[in-house]
Amino acid sequence: MPKQKTNSAAKKRFKLTGTGKLKRKHAFHSHILTKKTTKQKRNLVHSSTVHPTNMTRIKALLRLT
């Protein structure tokens, strides 16, 4: 039987925390930053966790389940 592969896109975008949650980065912080306020850009720097409704779908992509 062939091995199941981890989704490469998900592998690059999500990290597993010690408690089993998934960390993600915010979108809209890569380009077109001139029209965004400093406060907006500063708040996009911090990482956040994946919403629980999407957790099982992303864990399936990462083959964690």
C-alpha positions as a Python dict, from the first residue, in 0.01 Angstrom:
ca = {
    (1, 'M'): (0, 0, 0),
    (2, 'P'): (128, 350, -78),
    (3, 'K'): (179, 594, 206),
    (4, 'Q'): (-68, 879, 251),
    (5, 'K'): (80, 1218, 183),
    (6, 'T'): (44, 1529, 396),
    (7, 'N'): (-107, 1824, 210),
    (8, 'S'): (192, 2046, 124),
    (9, 'A'): (-4, 2372, 133),
    (10, 'A'): (-139, 2299, 482),
    (11, 'K'): (204, 2187, 602),
    (12, 'K'): (345, 2531, 517),
    (13, 'R'): (60, 2730, 674),
    (14, 'F'): (-22, 2559, 1005),
    (15, 'K'): (177, 2455, 1312),
    (16, 'L'): (61, 2233, 1596),
    (17, 'T'): (89, 2381, 1947),
    (18, 'G'): (180, 2185, 2258),
    (19, 'T'): (-184, 2161, 2366),
    (20, 'G'): (-295, 2023, 2028),
    (21, 'K'): (-437, 2344, 1881),
    (22, 'L'): (-337, 2471, 1538),
    (23, 'K'): (-160, 2803, 1493),
    (24, 'R'): (-216, 3014, 1183),
    (25, 'K'): (-98, 3347, 1048),
    (26, 'H'): (-329, 3631, 950),
    (27, 'A'): (-405, 3703, 586),
    (28, 'F'): (-371, 4045, 418),
    (29, 'H'): (-22, 4120, 549),
    (30, 'S'): (192, 4043, 244),
    (31, 'H'): (129, 4329, 1),
    (32, 'I'): (-80, 4644, -62),
    (33, 'L'): (16, 4768, 284),
    (34, 'T'): (16, 5140, 200),
    (35, 'K'): (-361, 5179, 229),
    (36, 'K'): (-379, 4989, 559),
    (37, 'T'): (-342, 5174, 886),
    (38, 'T'): (-50, 5110, 1120),
    (39, 'K'): (-288, 4960, 1375),
    (40, 'Q'): (-428, 4721, 1116),
    (41, 'K'): (-81, 4606, 1010),
    (42, 'R'): (36, 4567, 1370),
    (43, 'N'): (-264, 4349, 1458),
    (44, 'L'): (-200, 4125, 1156),
    (45, 'V'): (153, 4042, 1279),
    (46, 'H'): (37, 3825, 1568),
    (47, 'S'): (-55, 3464, 1504),
    (48, 'S'): (-387, 3318, 1614),
    (49, 'T'): (-546, 2977, 1644),
    (50, 'V'): (-765, 2798, 1393),
    (51, 'H'): (-1137, 2816, 1466),
    (52, 'P'): (-1276, 2491, 1614),
    (53, 'T'): (-1517, 2446, 1321),
    (54, 'N'): (-1222, 2420, 1080),
    (55, 'M'): (-997, 2218, 1312),
    (56, 'T'): (-1099, 1868, 1195),
    (57, 'R'): (-1070, 1961, 827),
    (58, 'I'): (-717, 2099, 866),
    (59, 'K'): (-605, 1813, 1089),
    (60, 'A'): (-719, 1575, 814),
    (61, 'L'): (-503, 1764, 563),
    (62, 'L'): (-207, 1735, 799),
    (63, 'R'): (-289, 1365, 863),
    (64, 'L'): (-307, 1424, 1240),
    (65, 'T'): (-632, 1235, 1295),
}
